[in-house]
XYZ file of C-alpha atoms in Angstrom:
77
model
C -10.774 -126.149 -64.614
C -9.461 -122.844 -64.999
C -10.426 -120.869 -68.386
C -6.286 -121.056 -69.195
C -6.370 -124.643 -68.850
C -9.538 -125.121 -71.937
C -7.572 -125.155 -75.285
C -10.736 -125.905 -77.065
C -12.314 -123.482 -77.828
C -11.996 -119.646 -79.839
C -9.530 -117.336 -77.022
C -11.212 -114.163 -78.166
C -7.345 -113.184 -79.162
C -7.375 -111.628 -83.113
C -4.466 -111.109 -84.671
C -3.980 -108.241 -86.785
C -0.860 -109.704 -88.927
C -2.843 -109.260 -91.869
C -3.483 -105.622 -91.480
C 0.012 -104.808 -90.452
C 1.737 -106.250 -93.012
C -0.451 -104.484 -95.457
C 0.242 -101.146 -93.814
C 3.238 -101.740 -94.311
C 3.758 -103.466 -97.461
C 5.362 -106.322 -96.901
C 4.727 -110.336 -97.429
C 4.459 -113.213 -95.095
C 7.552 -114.401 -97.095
C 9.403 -111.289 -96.275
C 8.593 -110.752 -92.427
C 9.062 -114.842 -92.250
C 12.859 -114.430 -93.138
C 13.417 -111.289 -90.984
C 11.800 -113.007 -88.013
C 13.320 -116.293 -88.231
C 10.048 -118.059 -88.203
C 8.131 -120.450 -90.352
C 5.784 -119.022 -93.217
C 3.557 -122.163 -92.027
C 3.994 -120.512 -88.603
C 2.935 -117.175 -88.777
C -0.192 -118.014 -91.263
C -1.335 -120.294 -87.856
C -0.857 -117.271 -86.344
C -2.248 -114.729 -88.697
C -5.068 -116.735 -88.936
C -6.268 -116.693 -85.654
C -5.359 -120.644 -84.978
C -2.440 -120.087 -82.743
C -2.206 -121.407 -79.113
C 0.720 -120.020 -77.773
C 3.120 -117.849 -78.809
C 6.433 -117.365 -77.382
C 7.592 -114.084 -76.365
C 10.789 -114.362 -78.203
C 8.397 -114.495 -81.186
C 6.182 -111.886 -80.531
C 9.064 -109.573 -79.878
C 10.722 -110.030 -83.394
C 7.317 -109.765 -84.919
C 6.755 -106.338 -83.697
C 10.701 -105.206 -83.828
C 10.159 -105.969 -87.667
C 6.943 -104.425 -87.999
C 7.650 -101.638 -85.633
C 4.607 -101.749 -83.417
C 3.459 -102.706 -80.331
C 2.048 -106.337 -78.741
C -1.370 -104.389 -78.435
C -1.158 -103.365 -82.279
C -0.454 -106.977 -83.186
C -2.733 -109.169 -80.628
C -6.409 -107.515 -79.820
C -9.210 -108.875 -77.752
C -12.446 -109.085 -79.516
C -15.173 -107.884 -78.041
């Protein structure tokens, strides 16, 4: 099995929603309704639970927040 195909355990992926939304002072609410996407959705994904994430996704989320994938999606080491 290649490490892609094990969905079981932690990826070693954080995101940094949290912080970014802070910096910039805005809600979950808020950069829910300018992305398009679920509240429900991004706290999976704010909280670290998130298995995928579609590109489509990721781009709005940094378009609105003005930053970069590698500002919003870290490894941790």
């Amino acid at each position: 099995m290649t490490p892609a195909a094990s969905d079981d355990g932690p990826t070693g992926i954080h995101c940094r929603l949290d912080e970014l939304l802070e910096a910039r002072g805005m809600t979950l609410t808020r950069l829910s309704e300018l992305v398009g996407v679920s509240v429900v959705n991004l706290s999976v994904l704010k909280n670290d639970r998130a298995r995928a994430i579609r590109y489509s996704t990721l781009s709005a989320i940094c378009r609105v927040l003005q930053c970069e994938v590698g500002d919003l999606l870290v490894v941790e080491r």
